[in-house]
Amino acid sequence: MTSVADAVQAMKAKFNPAAAQGLDLVFGFNITDEDKHYALHVKDGTCELEEGENPDANVTLVMDSETLKGIVSGETDGMQAFMGGKLRAEGDMMLAMKLSELFPV
């Protein structure tokens, strides 16, 4: 993956609509080393990507671009990144756990 935008698009491509039935959530992504923000809106089996910070995000994941690319590609385990301090969650931490169901690697 060459860029953060590619990584976020790849994540969206892995979306599992069955896991999102009945949900209405916003996942924010703050990519610290590139000062970029993205939001994934997950609602009733759909997923929409938006660039920019979303103040309504239920949880925002804060990480650098290499961590994001590693998690999306499957080379980095999200839980290990979290435990190792490479990823932090702001907001509803339990929703961050749901990402692996919504976007399986």
Short mmCIF file of C-alpha atoms in Angstrom, two decimals:
data_model
loop_
_atom_site.label_atom_id
_atom_site.label_comp_id
_atom_site.label_asym_id
_atom_site.label_seq_id
_atom_site.Cartn_x
_atom_site.Cartn_y
_atom_site.Cartn_z
CA MET A 1 0.00 0.00 0.00
CA THR A 2 1.41 3.30 -1.01
CA SER A 3 -0.64 5.82 0.92
CA VAL A 4 -3.02 6.28 3.80
CA ALA A 5 -5.85 6.94 1.32
CA ASP A 6 -5.11 3.57 -0.33
CA ALA A 7 -5.15 1.86 3.07
CA VAL A 8 -8.50 3.38 4.00
CA GLN A 9 -9.96 2.42 0.60
CA ALA A 10 -8.62 -1.14 1.07
CA MET A 11 -10.29 -1.26 4.47
CA LYS A 12 -13.59 -0.16 2.95
CA ALA A 13 -13.24 -2.89 0.29
CA LYS A 14 -13.05 -5.53 3.08
CA PHE A 15 -16.32 -4.35 4.61
CA ASN A 16 -18.65 -7.12 5.83
CA PRO A 17 -22.22 -5.81 5.38
CA ALA A 18 -23.74 -8.73 7.33
CA ALA A 19 -21.87 -7.65 10.48
CA ALA A 20 -23.24 -4.12 10.11
CA GLN A 21 -26.96 -4.89 10.05
CA GLY A 22 -28.79 -2.60 12.46
CA LEU A 23 -25.72 -0.49 13.26
CA ASP A 24 -25.41 3.27 12.97
CA LEU A 25 -21.83 4.18 13.90
CA VAL A 26 -19.06 6.53 12.88
CA PHE A 27 -15.45 5.37 13.18
CA GLY A 28 -12.90 8.17 13.06
CA PHE A 29 -9.27 7.77 12.04
CA ASN A 30 -6.60 10.31 13.00
CA ILE A 31 -3.35 9.58 11.16
CA THR A 32 -0.85 11.51 13.23
CA ASP A 33 2.25 11.60 11.03
CA GLU A 34 0.31 12.82 7.98
CA ASP A 35 -2.19 15.00 9.88
CA LYS A 36 -5.06 13.32 8.02
CA HIS A 37 -8.51 12.46 9.28
CA TYR A 38 -11.05 10.02 7.86
CA ALA A 39 -14.43 8.77 8.98
CA LEU A 40 -16.20 5.55 8.11
CA HIS A 41 -19.97 5.71 8.47
CA VAL A 42 -21.40 2.24 9.08
CA LYS A 43 -25.17 2.15 8.86
CA ASP A 44 -27.54 -0.77 8.27
CA GLY A 45 -25.15 -2.86 6.20
CA THR A 46 -23.54 0.04 4.32
CA CYS A 47 -20.18 1.78 4.67
CA GLU A 48 -19.37 5.27 3.45
CA LEU A 49 -15.96 6.90 3.61
CA GLU A 50 -15.45 10.60 4.22
CA GLU A 51 -12.26 12.63 4.38
CA GLY A 52 -11.85 14.99 7.27
CA GLU A 53 -12.54 14.90 10.98
CA ASN A 54 -16.05 13.94 12.08
CA PRO A 55 -17.10 15.40 15.45
CA ASP A 56 -19.85 12.75 15.72
CA ALA A 57 -17.43 9.79 15.67
CA ASN A 58 -18.38 7.15 18.24
CA VAL A 59 -14.72 6.15 18.49
CA THR A 60 -11.60 7.68 16.94
CA LEU A 61 -8.52 5.56 16.36
CA VAL A 62 -5.26 7.48 16.59
CA MET A 63 -2.18 5.98 14.93
CA ASP A 64 0.59 6.68 12.43
CA SER A 65 0.36 5.74 8.75
CA GLU A 66 2.59 2.65 9.04
CA THR A 67 0.39 1.21 11.80
CA LEU A 68 -2.74 1.77 9.73
CA LYS A 69 -1.21 0.16 6.64
CA GLY A 70 -0.02 -2.81 8.71
CA ILE A 71 -3.40 -3.39 10.30
CA VAL A 72 -5.27 -3.15 6.99
CA SER A 73 -2.82 -5.50 5.24
CA GLY A 74 -2.93 -7.99 8.13
CA GLU A 75 0.80 -7.66 8.89
CA THR A 76 0.06 -5.89 12.19
CA ASP A 77 -2.40 -7.14 14.79
CA GLY A 78 -4.64 -4.30 15.96
CA MET A 79 -4.74 -5.52 19.55
CA GLN A 80 -0.94 -5.82 19.68
CA ALA A 81 -0.63 -2.30 18.22
CA PHE A 82 -2.99 -1.05 20.93
CA MET A 83 -1.13 -2.85 23.72
CA GLY A 84 2.20 -1.62 22.36
CA GLY A 85 1.07 2.02 22.34
CA LYS A 86 1.06 2.36 18.53
CA LEU A 87 -2.73 2.71 18.47
CA ARG A 88 -5.04 4.45 20.86
CA ALA A 89 -8.80 4.80 20.91
CA GLU A 90 -10.70 7.92 21.93
CA GLY A 91 -14.37 7.44 22.71
CA ASP A 92 -16.16 4.09 22.98
CA MET A 93 -13.28 1.60 23.17
CA MET A 94 -15.64 -1.38 22.86
CA LEU A 95 -16.62 -0.22 19.38
CA ALA A 96 -12.98 -0.36 18.32
CA MET A 97 -13.15 -4.11 19.00
CA LYS A 98 -16.03 -4.37 16.52
CA LEU A 99 -13.82 -3.24 13.65
CA SER A 100 -12.36 -6.73 13.19
CA GLU A 101 -15.88 -8.08 12.55
CA LEU A 102 -16.83 -5.24 10.22
CA PHE A 103 -13.55 -5.23 8.28
CA PRO A 104 -12.08 -8.74 8.43
CA VAL A 105 -8.46 -9.07 7.27
#
